[in-house]
Amino acid sequence: MLSIRPATKEDAALLTAMIREFAAFEHLEHEMGTTEEDLLRDGFGARPKFRAVIAEWEGQPVGYSVFFEFYSSFQGRAGLFLDDLYVRPASRKHGIGTALIKHVAGIAWREKYFCMRWEVLDWNKLAIEFYNNLGAV
C-alpha cells in the first residue's frame, strides 16, 4: 500500500541519499553537494526554505518530492515550484510518481497558490511523456 507523508528532520539522511540517487539518474552527480546538515538547516529549521514529502510502499521509502514557494510580481501572489520528483527505479510504473505530483498539487490547491511549476531536462523523454500524459504544458 502506498502512503505519502511530510518529511521530518529524521528523514534528512534518507532525503540526502535519494537526492544523490536522483542526481546520478540525471547525470548531474558532479553537481551534488547537498549534505544531511544542509537539509536539516534549510528544511527543518526555524524558517524552512523547502518542504518535502516521502512516498512509502509497504513502509519502505520509494520516492520523494521537494517543493517551495516562489512569488510572481505579475500575479501578485505565490506559486509552488516542484524542484524534485523522484521514484526509485525498482518502484517505477506503479503510479507512485503520479501520486506524488497529485499530492503536491493538492497542497498547492488547498493553500491557494496561483500555479505549480517545474522543469524537465530536455533529454529525459520518459519524464516529458509522464508530464504530457498528465496534461501538463
mmCIF file of N, CA and C in Angstrom:
data_model
loop_
_atom_site.group_PDB
_atom_site.id
_atom_site.type_symbol
_atom_site.label_atom_id
_atom_site.label_comp_id
_atom_site.label_asym_id
_atom_site.label_seq_id
_atom_site.Cartn_x
_atom_site.Cartn_y
_atom_site.Cartn_z
ATOM 1 N N MET A 1 0.829 -1.176 0.000
ATOM 2 C CA MET A 1 0.000 0.000 0.000
ATOM 3 C C MET A 1 0.884 1.254 0.000
ATOM 4 N N LEU A 2 0.484 2.238 -0.780
ATOM 5 C CA LEU A 2 1.241 3.485 -0.903
ATOM 6 C C LEU A 2 0.778 4.501 0.130
ATOM 7 N N SER A 3 1.744 5.170 0.754
ATOM 8 C CA SER A 3 1.433 6.306 1.619
ATOM 9 C C SER A 3 2.423 7.421 1.301
ATOM 10 N N ILE A 4 1.946 8.640 1.453
ATOM 11 C CA ILE A 4 2.793 9.819 1.252
ATOM 12 C C ILE A 4 2.668 10.659 2.498
ATOM 13 N N ARG A 5 3.810 11.023 3.040
ATOM 14 C CA ARG A 5 3.814 11.767 4.304
ATOM 15 C C ARG A 5 4.820 12.898 4.231
ATOM 16 N N PRO A 6 4.615 13.930 5.055
ATOM 17 C CA PRO A 6 5.611 15.004 5.114
ATOM 18 C C PRO A 6 6.938 14.466 5.644
ATOM 19 N N ALA A 7 8.022 14.933 5.076
ATOM 20 C CA ALA A 7 9.343 14.577 5.583
ATOM 21 C C ALA A 7 9.577 15.281 6.912
ATOM 22 N N THR A 8 10.328 14.632 7.766
ATOM 23 C CA THR A 8 10.708 15.217 9.055
ATOM 24 C C THR A 8 12.226 15.280 9.129
ATOM 25 N N LYS A 9 12.716 15.915 10.160
ATOM 26 C CA LYS A 9 14.171 16.013 10.312
ATOM 27 C C LYS A 9 14.817 14.638 10.426
ATOM 28 N N GLU A 10 14.057 13.647 10.899
ATOM 29 C CA GLU A 10 14.581 12.287 10.979
ATOM 30 C C GLU A 10 14.805 11.682 9.592
ATOM 31 N N ASP A 11 14.234 12.298 8.548
ATOM 32 C CA ASP A 11 14.387 11.823 7.178
ATOM 33 C C ASP A 11 15.553 12.475 6.438
ATOM 34 N N ALA A 12 16.330 13.309 7.095
ATOM 35 C CA ALA A 12 17.395 14.046 6.404
ATOM 36 C C ALA A 12 18.392 13.117 5.717
ATOM 37 N N ALA A 13 18.799 12.051 6.369
ATOM 38 C CA ALA A 13 19.753 11.116 5.751
ATOM 39 C C ALA A 13 19.108 10.401 4.562
ATOM 40 N N LEU A 14 17.870 9.983 4.707
ATOM 41 C CA LEU A 14 17.144 9.340 3.617
ATOM 42 C C LEU A 14 16.983 10.291 2.434
ATOM 43 N N LEU A 15 16.573 11.521 2.688
ATOM 44 C CA LEU A 15 16.432 12.505 1.620
ATOM 45 C C LEU A 15 17.760 12.755 0.916
ATOM 46 N N THR A 16 18.819 12.876 1.683
ATOM 47 C CA THR A 16 20.140 13.080 1.085
ATOM 48 C C THR A 16 20.483 11.928 0.154
ATOM 49 N N ALA A 17 20.221 10.705 0.595
ATOM 50 C CA ALA A 17 20.525 9.526 -0.226
ATOM 51 C C ALA A 17 19.685 9.529 -1.508
ATOM 52 N N MET A 18 18.394 9.835 -1.394
ATOM 53 C CA MET A 18 17.550 9.816 -2.589
ATOM 54 C C MET A 18 17.873 10.980 -3.522
ATOM 55 N N ILE A 19 18.250 12.119 -2.974
ATOM 56 C CA ILE A 19 18.677 13.238 -3.828
ATOM 57 C C ILE A 19 19.943 12.835 -4.592
ATOM 58 N N ARG A 20 20.839 12.133 -3.930
ATOM 59 C CA ARG A 20 22.051 11.649 -4.594
ATOM 60 C C ARG A 20 21.697 10.664 -5.718
ATOM 61 N N GLU A 21 20.742 9.769 -5.461
ATOM 62 C CA GLU A 21 20.280 8.841 -6.493
ATOM 63 C C GLU A 21 19.690 9.608 -7.680
ATOM 64 N N PHE A 22 18.889 10.613 -7.389
ATOM 65 C CA PHE A 22 18.264 11.421 -8.434
ATOM 66 C C PHE A 22 19.320 12.158 -9.253
ATOM 67 N N ALA A 23 20.308 12.712 -8.578
ATOM 68 C CA ALA A 23 21.395 13.414 -9.277
ATOM 69 C C ALA A 23 22.128 12.452 -10.210
ATOM 70 N N ALA A 24 22.382 11.243 -9.763
ATOM 71 C CA ALA A 24 23.051 10.257 -10.611
ATOM 72 C C ALA A 24 22.178 9.906 -11.813
ATOM 73 N N PHE A 25 20.879 9.727 -11.589
ATOM 74 C CA PHE A 25 19.955 9.426 -12.687
ATOM 75 C C PHE A 25 19.980 10.531 -13.745
ATOM 76 N N GLU A 26 20.062 11.771 -13.290
ATOM 77 C CA GLU A 26 20.058 12.908 -14.214
ATOM 78 C C GLU A 26 21.453 13.250 -14.738
ATOM 79 N N HIS A 27 22.430 12.415 -14.448
ATOM 80 C CA HIS A 27 23.813 12.626 -14.884
ATOM 81 C C HIS A 27 24.373 13.944 -14.337
ATOM 82 N N LEU A 28 23.952 14.291 -13.129
ATOM 83 C CA LEU A 28 24.380 15.538 -12.507
ATOM 84 C C LEU A 28 25.045 15.300 -11.149
ATOM 85 N N GLU A 29 25.539 14.065 -10.929
ATOM 86 C CA GLU A 29 26.145 13.774 -9.632
ATOM 87 C C GLU A 29 27.336 14.673 -9.338
ATOM 88 N N HIS A 30 27.988 15.200 -10.380
ATOM 89 C CA HIS A 30 29.112 16.119 -10.178
ATOM 90 C C HIS A 30 28.646 17.454 -9.573
ATOM 91 N N GLU A 31 27.346 17.732 -9.652
ATOM 92 C CA GLU A 31 26.806 18.959 -9.053
ATOM 93 C C GLU A 31 26.228 18.723 -7.660
ATOM 94 N N MET A 32 26.149 17.484 -7.244
ATOM 95 C CA MET A 32 25.539 17.138 -5.960
ATOM 96 C C MET A 32 26.469 17.509 -4.828
ATOM 97 N N GLY A 33 26.069 18.491 -4.044
ATOM 98 C CA GLY A 33 26.866 18.912 -2.902
ATOM 99 C C GLY A 33 26.048 18.949 -1.622
ATOM 100 N N THR A 34 24.787 18.593 -1.718
ATOM 101 C CA THR A 34 23.892 18.661 -0.571
ATOM 102 C C THR A 34 24.300 17.659 0.497
ATOM 103 N N THR A 35 24.294 18.128 1.731
ATOM 104 C CA THR A 35 24.591 17.257 2.863
ATOM 105 C C THR A 35 23.357 17.135 3.747
ATOM 106 N N GLU A 36 23.392 16.171 4.614
ATOM 107 C CA GLU A 36 22.329 16.000 5.594
ATOM 108 C C GLU A 36 22.183 17.271 6.436
ATOM 109 N N GLU A 37 23.303 17.875 6.774
ATOM 110 C CA GLU A 37 23.275 19.104 7.573
ATOM 111 C C GLU A 37 22.587 20.242 6.812
ATOM 112 N N ASP A 38 22.827 20.323 5.493
ATOM 113 C CA ASP A 38 22.157 21.345 4.680
ATOM 114 C C ASP A 38 20.646 21.176 4.753
ATOM 115 N N LEU A 39 20.194 19.945 4.603
ATOM 116 C CA LEU A 39 18.753 19.687 4.625
ATOM 117 C C LEU A 39 18.156 19.981 5.993
ATOM 118 N N LEU A 40 18.875 19.598 7.038
ATOM 119 C CA LEU A 40 18.387 19.889 8.394
ATOM 120 C C LEU A 40 18.255 21.395 8.612
ATOM 121 N N ARG A 41 19.257 22.130 8.184
ATOM 122 C CA ARG A 41 19.254 23.585 8.354
ATOM 123 C C ARG A 41 18.162 24.244 7.515
ATOM 124 N N ASP A 42 18.080 23.866 6.240
ATOM 125 C CA ASP A 42 17.228 24.590 5.298
ATOM 126 C C ASP A 42 15.804 24.069 5.187
ATOM 127 N N GLY A 43 15.567 22.841 5.642
ATOM 128 C CA GLY A 43 14.218 22.301 5.520
ATOM 129 C C GLY A 43 13.485 22.132 6.828
ATOM 130 N N PHE A 44 14.227 22.116 7.934
ATOM 131 C CA PHE A 44 13.589 21.777 9.190
ATOM 132 C C PHE A 44 13.961 22.736 10.312
ATOM 133 N N GLY A 45 14.472 23.905 9.943
ATOM 134 C CA GLY A 45 14.836 24.906 10.939
ATOM 135 C C GLY A 45 13.682 25.860 11.203
ATOM 136 N N ALA A 46 14.019 26.988 11.779
ATOM 137 C CA ALA A 46 13.009 27.988 12.147
ATOM 138 C C ALA A 46 12.317 28.602 10.926
ATOM 139 N N ARG A 47 13.055 28.745 9.810
ATOM 140 C CA ARG A 47 12.494 29.330 8.587
ATOM 141 C C ARG A 47 12.779 28.398 7.398
ATOM 142 N N PRO A 48 11.984 27.351 7.246
ATOM 143 C CA PRO A 48 12.254 26.381 6.178
ATOM 144 C C PRO A 48 12.248 27.018 4.790
ATOM 145 N N LYS A 49 13.197 26.631 3.980
ATOM 146 C CA LYS A 49 13.310 27.128 2.611
ATOM 147 C C LYS A 49 12.660 26.169 1.618
ATOM 148 N N PHE A 50 12.315 24.964 2.065
ATOM 149 C CA PHE A 50 11.639 23.992 1.220
ATOM 150 C C PHE A 50 10.805 23.064 2.091
ATOM 151 N N ARG A 51 9.912 22.348 1.423
ATOM 152 C CA ARG A 51 9.163 21.267 2.055
ATOM 153 C C ARG A 51 9.432 19.998 1.251
ATOM 154 N N ALA A 52 9.225 18.872 1.874
ATOM 155 C CA ALA A 52 9.426 17.597 1.190
ATOM 156 C C ALA A 52 8.390 16.598 1.683
ATOM 157 N N VAL A 53 8.069 15.668 0.797
ATOM 158 C CA VAL A 53 7.219 14.538 1.161
ATOM 159 C C VAL A 53 7.938 13.265 0.741
ATOM 160 N N ILE A 54 7.653 12.201 1.480
ATOM 161 C CA ILE A 54 8.251 10.889 1.239
ATOM 162 C C ILE A 54 7.132 9.939 0.831
ATOM 163 N N ALA A 55 7.350 9.213 -0.264
ATOM 164 C CA ALA A 55 6.425 8.151 -0.677
ATOM 165 C C ALA A 55 6.957 6.834 -0.132
ATOM 166 N N GLU A 56 6.066 6.070 0.494
ATOM 167 C CA GLU A 56 6.441 4.760 1.028
ATOM 168 C C GLU A 56 5.490 3.707 0.479
ATOM 169 N N TRP A 57 6.071 2.584 0.092
ATOM 170 C CA TRP A 57 5.287 1.443 -0.347
ATOM 171 C C TRP A 57 5.512 0.342 0.668
ATOM 172 N N GLU A 58 4.434 -0.044 1.348
ATOM 173 C CA GLU A 58 4.510 -1.049 2.404
ATOM 174 C C GLU A 58 5.605 -0.716 3.417
ATOM 175 N N GLY A 59 5.680 0.566 3.777
ATOM 176 C CA GLY A 59 6.608 1.025 4.804
ATOM 177 C C GLY A 59 8.020 1.296 4.335
ATOM 178 N N GLN A 60 8.314 1.031 3.073
ATOM 179 C CA GLN A 60 9.662 1.243 2.541
ATOM 180 C C GLN A 60 9.692 2.507 1.682
ATOM 181 N N PRO A 61 10.702 3.367 1.854
ATOM 182 C CA PRO A 61 10.775 4.599 1.060
ATOM 183 C C PRO A 61 11.048 4.288 -0.407
ATOM 184 N N VAL A 62 10.192 4.829 -1.280
ATOM 185 C CA VAL A 62 10.321 4.558 -2.713
ATOM 186 C C VAL A 62 10.441 5.834 -3.549
ATOM 187 N N GLY A 63 10.266 7.005 -2.934
ATOM 188 C CA GLY A 63 10.375 8.248 -3.686
ATOM 189 C C GLY A 63 10.173 9.454 -2.796
ATOM 190 N N TYR A 64 10.317 10.607 -3.412
ATOM 191 C CA TYR A 64 10.166 11.858 -2.670
ATOM 192 C C TYR A 64 9.863 12.999 -3.634
ATOM 193 N N SER A 65 9.389 14.085 -3.065
ATOM 194 C CA SER A 65 9.250 15.362 -3.770
ATOM 195 C C SER A 65 9.762 16.459 -2.861
ATOM 196 N N VAL A 66 10.428 17.435 -3.471
ATOM 197 C CA VAL A 66 10.861 18.648 -2.783
ATOM 198 C C VAL A 66 10.218 19.816 -3.519
ATOM 199 N N PHE A 67 9.649 20.749 -2.766
ATOM 200 C CA PHE A 67 8.963 21.890 -3.374
ATOM 201 C C PHE A 67 9.074 23.101 -2.470
ATOM 202 N N PHE A 68 8.893 24.275 -3.065
ATOM 203 C CA PHE A 68 8.997 25.508 -2.298
ATOM 204 C C PHE A 68 8.203 26.608 -2.991
ATOM 205 N N GLU A 69 7.971 27.652 -2.264
ATOM 206 C CA GLU A 69 7.202 28.795 -2.742
ATOM 207 C C GLU A 69 8.072 29.746 -3.559
ATOM 208 N N PHE A 70 7.460 30.352 -4.576
ATOM 209 C CA PHE A 70 8.080 31.463 -5.291
ATOM 210 C C PHE A 70 7.014 32.537 -5.461
ATOM 211 N N TYR A 71 7.434 33.730 -5.785
ATOM 212 C CA TYR A 71 6.499 34.847 -5.882
ATOM 213 C C TYR A 71 6.450 35.388 -7.308
ATOM 214 N N SER A 72 5.251 35.667 -7.777
ATOM 215 C CA SER A 72 5.064 36.278 -9.091
ATOM 216 C C SER A 72 4.622 37.723 -8.918
ATOM 217 N N SER A 73 5.445 38.646 -9.386
ATOM 218 C CA SER A 73 5.061 40.059 -9.302
ATOM 219 C C SER A 73 3.882 40.342 -10.230
ATOM 220 N N PHE A 74 3.729 39.601 -11.315
ATOM 221 C CA PHE A 74 2.606 39.819 -12.235
ATOM 222 C C PHE A 74 1.294 39.311 -11.640
ATOM 223 N N GLN A 75 1.338 38.221 -10.905
ATOM 224 C CA GLN A 75 0.129 37.670 -10.295
ATOM 225 C C GLN A 75 -0.158 38.309 -8.931
ATOM 226 N N GLY A 76 0.881 38.844 -8.329
ATOM 227 C CA GLY A 76 0.705 39.431 -7.001
ATOM 228 C C GLY A 76 0.468 38.386 -5.932
ATOM 229 N N ARG A 77 0.961 37.190 -6.175
ATOM 230 C CA ARG A 77 0.845 36.119 -5.181
ATOM 231 C C ARG A 77 1.835 35.008 -5.494
ATOM 232 N N ALA A 78 1.867 34.048 -4.608
ATOM 233 C CA ALA A 78 2.868 32.987 -4.685
ATOM 234 C C ALA A 78 2.394 31.793 -5.504
ATOM 235 N N GLY A 79 3.371 31.107 -6.068
ATOM 236 C CA GLY A 79 3.170 29.825 -6.722
ATOM 237 C C GLY A 79 4.030 28.791 -6.011
ATOM 238 N N LEU A 80 3.881 27.546 -6.431
ATOM 239 C CA LEU A 80 4.648 26.464 -5.828
ATOM 240 C C LEU A 80 5.549 25.857 -6.899
ATOM 241 N N PHE A 81 6.838 25.754 -6.600
ATOM 242 C CA PHE A 81 7.800 25.186 -7.529
ATOM 243 C C PHE A 81 8.151 23.770 -7.081
ATOM 244 N N LEU A 82 7.912 22.809 -7.945
ATOM 245 C CA LEU A 82 8.259 21.422 -7.694
ATOM 246 C C LEU A 82 9.696 21.226 -8.165
ATOM 247 N N ASP A 83 10.615 21.152 -7.229
ATOM 248 C CA ASP A 83 12.031 21.056 -7.579
ATOM 249 C C ASP A 83 12.425 19.632 -7.928
ATOM 250 N N ASP A 84 12.011 18.671 -7.129
ATOM 251 C CA ASP A 84 12.340 17.268 -7.364
ATOM 252 C C ASP A 84 11.080 16.415 -7.299
ATOM 253 N N LEU A 85 10.993 15.480 -8.207
ATOM 254 C CA LEU A 85 10.004 14.405 -8.171
ATOM 255 C C LEU A 85 10.772 13.160 -8.562
ATOM 256 N N TYR A 86 10.996 12.267 -7.613
ATOM 257 C CA TYR A 86 11.844 11.108 -7.858
ATOM 258 C C TYR A 86 11.201 9.852 -7.288
ATOM 259 N N VAL A 87 11.218 8.813 -8.117
ATOM 260 C CA VAL A 87 10.788 7.484 -7.692
ATOM 261 C C VAL A 87 11.943 6.534 -7.993
ATOM 262 N N ARG A 88 12.311 5.758 -7.016
ATOM 263 C CA ARG A 88 13.402 4.808 -7.200
ATOM 264 C C ARG A 88 13.078 3.847 -8.349
ATOM 265 N N PRO A 89 14.085 3.500 -9.165
ATOM 266 C CA PRO A 89 13.840 2.708 -10.379
ATOM 267 C C PRO A 89 13.025 1.434 -10.164
ATOM 268 N N ALA A 90 13.287 0.693 -9.115
ATOM 269 C CA ALA A 90 12.581 -0.568 -8.882
ATOM 270 C C ALA A 90 11.089 -0.356 -8.593
ATOM 271 N N SER A 91 10.701 0.873 -8.271
ATOM 272 C CA SER A 91 9.310 1.155 -7.901
ATOM 273 C C SER A 91 8.553 1.940 -8.963
ATOM 274 N N ARG A 92 9.168 2.152 -10.102
ATOM 275 C CA ARG A 92 8.515 2.910 -11.168
ATOM 276 C C ARG A 92 7.442 2.069 -11.858
ATOM 277 N N LYS A 93 6.551 2.765 -12.539
ATOM 278 C CA LYS A 93 5.452 2.154 -13.305
ATOM 279 C C LYS A 93 4.354 1.591 -12.398
ATOM 280 N N HIS A 94 4.244 2.126 -11.188
ATOM 281 C CA HIS A 94 3.196 1.701 -10.263
ATOM 282 C C HIS A 94 2.320 2.874 -9.823
ATOM 283 N N GLY A 95 2.445 4.019 -10.498
ATOM 284 C CA GLY A 95 1.615 5.172 -10.171
ATOM 285 C C GLY A 95 2.138 6.026 -9.027
ATOM 286 N N ILE A 96 3.337 5.745 -8.561
ATOM 287 C CA ILE A 96 3.880 6.485 -7.417
ATOM 288 C C ILE A 96 4.216 7.916 -7.809
ATOM 289 N N GLY A 97 4.824 8.111 -8.981
ATOM 290 C CA GLY A 97 5.114 9.468 -9.453
ATOM 291 C C GLY A 97 3.848 10.284 -9.608
ATOM 292 N N THR A 98 2.814 9.672 -10.176
ATOM 293 C CA THR A 98 1.527 10.360 -10.325
ATOM 294 C C THR A 98 0.955 10.718 -8.957
ATOM 295 N N ALA A 99 1.040 9.793 -8.021
ATOM 296 C CA ALA A 99 0.535 10.065 -6.670
ATOM 297 C C ALA A 99 1.309 11.198 -6.012
ATOM 298 N N LEU A 100 2.628 11.225 -6.205
ATOM 299 C CA LEU A 100 3.431 12.305 -5.619
ATOM 300 C C LEU A 100 3.047 13.660 -6.204
ATOM 301 N N ILE A 101 2.930 13.752 -7.521
ATOM 302 C CA ILE A 101 2.618 15.053 -8.110
ATOM 303 C C ILE A 101 1.191 15.477 -7.744
ATOM 304 N N LYS A 102 0.269 14.523 -7.666
ATOM 305 C CA LYS A 102 -1.095 14.861 -7.231
ATOM 306 C C LYS A 102 -1.091 15.348 -5.785
ATOM 307 N N HIS A 103 -0.255 14.739 -4.964
ATOM 308 C CA HIS A 103 -0.170 15.151 -3.567
ATOM 309 C C HIS A 103 0.310 16.602 -3.455
ATOM 310 N N VAL A 104 1.378 16.920 -4.180
ATOM 311 C CA VAL A 104 1.898 18.292 -4.141
ATOM 312 C C VAL A 104 0.897 19.262 -4.768
ATOM 313 N N ALA A 105 0.245 18.859 -5.855
ATOM 314 C CA ALA A 105 -0.787 19.715 -6.466
ATOM 315 C C ALA A 105 -1.928 19.960 -5.489
ATOM 316 N N GLY A 106 -2.271 18.965 -4.690
ATOM 317 C CA GLY A 106 -3.299 19.142 -3.667
ATOM 318 C C GLY A 106 -2.894 20.179 -2.635
ATOM 319 N N ILE A 107 -1.635 20.174 -2.260
ATOM 320 C CA ILE A 107 -1.124 21.200 -1.338
ATOM 321 C C ILE A 107 -1.250 22.569 -1.987
ATOM 322 N N ALA A 108 -0.830 22.667 -3.254
ATOM 323 C CA ALA A 108 -0.921 23.948 -3.971
ATOM 324 C C ALA A 108 -2.366 24.435 -4.020
ATOM 325 N N TRP A 109 -3.292 23.535 -4.277
ATOM 326 C CA TRP A 109 -4.716 23.896 -4.361
ATOM 327 C C TRP A 109 -5.251 24.347 -2.997
ATOM 328 N N ARG A 110 -5.013 23.546 -1.973
ATOM 329 C CA ARG A 110 -5.526 23.867 -0.636
ATOM 330 C C ARG A 110 -4.947 25.165 -0.087
ATOM 331 N N GLU A 111 -3.679 25.424 -0.409
ATOM 332 C CA GLU A 111 -3.025 26.620 0.115
ATOM 333 C C GLU A 111 -3.152 27.817 -0.828
ATOM 334 N N LYS A 112 -3.927 27.645 -1.885
ATOM 335 C CA LYS A 112 -4.302 28.724 -2.807
ATOM 336 C C LYS A 112 -3.131 29.368 -3.548
ATOM 337 N N TYR A 113 -2.171 28.546 -3.959
ATOM 338 C CA TYR A 113 -1.121 29.038 -4.841
ATOM 339 C C TYR A 113 -1.725 29.250 -6.225
ATOM 340 N N PHE A 114 -1.221 30.223 -6.972
ATOM 341 C CA PHE A 114 -1.818 30.509 -8.267
ATOM 342 C C PHE A 114 -1.406 29.499 -9.331
ATOM 343 N N CYS A 115 -0.292 28.783 -9.116
ATOM 344 C CA CYS A 115 0.131 27.762 -10.071
ATOM 345 C C CYS A 115 1.151 26.853 -9.422
ATOM 346 N N MET A 116 1.480 25.793 -10.164
ATOM 347 C CA MET A 116 2.571 24.918 -9.777
ATOM 348 C C MET A 116 3.470 24.798 -11.002
ATOM 349 N N ARG A 117 4.763 24.962 -10.805
ATOM 350 C CA ARG A 117 5.727 24.911 -11.907
ATOM 351 C C ARG A 117 6.806 23.889 -11.618
ATOM 352 N N TRP A 118 7.421 23.424 -12.695
ATOM 353 C CA TRP A 118 8.587 22.560 -12.593
ATOM 354 C C TRP A 118 9.328 22.595 -13.909
ATOM 355 N N GLU A 119 10.505 22.006 -13.914
ATOM 356 C CA GLU A 119 11.342 21.943 -15.113
ATOM 357 C C GLU A 119 11.714 20.492 -15.364
ATOM 358 N N VAL A 120 11.953 20.175 -16.641
ATOM 359 C CA VAL A 120 12.353 18.831 -17.038
ATOM 360 C C VAL A 120 13.538 18.960 -17.987
ATOM 361 N N LEU A 121 14.548 18.128 -17.775
ATOM 362 C CA LEU A 121 15.683 18.125 -18.696
ATOM 363 C C LEU A 121 15.213 17.673 -20.077
ATOM 364 N N ASP A 122 15.689 18.325 -21.112
ATOM 365 C CA ASP A 122 15.186 18.062 -22.464
ATOM 366 C C ASP A 122 15.496 16.661 -22.978
ATOM 367 N N TRP A 123 16.477 15.980 -22.424
ATOM 368 C CA TRP A 123 16.799 14.623 -22.853
ATOM 369 C C TRP A 123 15.951 13.562 -22.166
ATOM 370 N N ASN A 124 15.251 13.940 -21.098
ATOM 371 C CA ASN A 124 14.511 12.977 -20.287
ATOM 372 C C ASN A 124 13.122 12.730 -20.892
ATOM 373 N N LYS A 125 13.100 11.959 -21.967
ATOM 374 C CA LYS A 125 11.864 11.709 -22.714
ATOM 375 C C LYS A 125 10.796 11.026 -21.874
ATOM 376 N N LEU A 126 11.202 10.115 -20.984
ATOM 377 C CA LEU A 126 10.217 9.450 -20.135
ATOM 378 C C LEU A 126 9.513 10.440 -19.213
ATOM 379 N N ALA A 127 10.266 11.372 -18.645
ATOM 380 C CA ALA A 127 9.655 12.382 -17.775
ATOM 381 C C ALA A 127 8.757 13.313 -18.578
ATOM 382 N N ILE A 128 9.214 13.704 -19.754
ATOM 383 C CA ILE A 128 8.402 14.584 -20.603
ATOM 384 C C ILE A 128 7.089 13.889 -20.956
ATOM 385 N N GLU A 129 7.164 12.618 -21.315
ATOM 386 C CA GLU A 129 5.954 11.851 -21.633
ATOM 387 C C GLU A 129 5.048 11.736 -20.402
ATOM 388 N N PHE A 130 5.655 11.487 -19.241
ATOM 389 C CA PHE A 130 4.898 11.397 -17.986
ATOM 390 C C PHE A 130 4.102 12.677 -17.754
ATOM 391 N N TYR A 131 4.758 13.832 -17.853
ATOM 392 C CA TYR A 131 4.074 15.102 -17.616
ATOM 393 C C TYR A 131 3.063 15.408 -18.702
ATOM 394 N N ASN A 132 3.381 15.082 -19.954
ATOM 395 C CA ASN A 132 2.415 15.282 -21.040
ATOM 396 C C ASN A 132 1.157 14.452 -20.811
ATOM 397 N N ASN A 133 1.330 13.222 -20.347
ATOM 398 C CA ASN A 133 0.175 12.358 -20.072
ATOM 399 C C ASN A 133 -0.700 12.879 -18.943
ATOM 400 N N LEU A 134 -0.124 13.702 -18.099
ATOM 401 C CA LEU A 134 -0.905 14.339 -17.028
ATOM 402 C C LEU A 134 -1.621 15.601 -17.509
ATOM 403 N N GLY A 135 -1.321 16.015 -18.759
ATOM 404 C CA GLY A 135 -1.935 17.217 -19.300
ATOM 405 C C GLY A 135 -1.134 18.481 -19.029
ATOM 406 N N ALA A 136 0.107 18.317 -18.589
ATOM 407 C CA ALA A 136 0.946 19.468 -18.275
ATOM 408 C C ALA A 136 1.349 20.184 -19.566
ATOM 409 N N VAL A 137 1.585 21.464 -19.429
ATOM 410 C CA VAL A 137 2.043 22.268 -20.551
ATOM 411 C C VAL A 137 3.449 22.753 -20.246
#
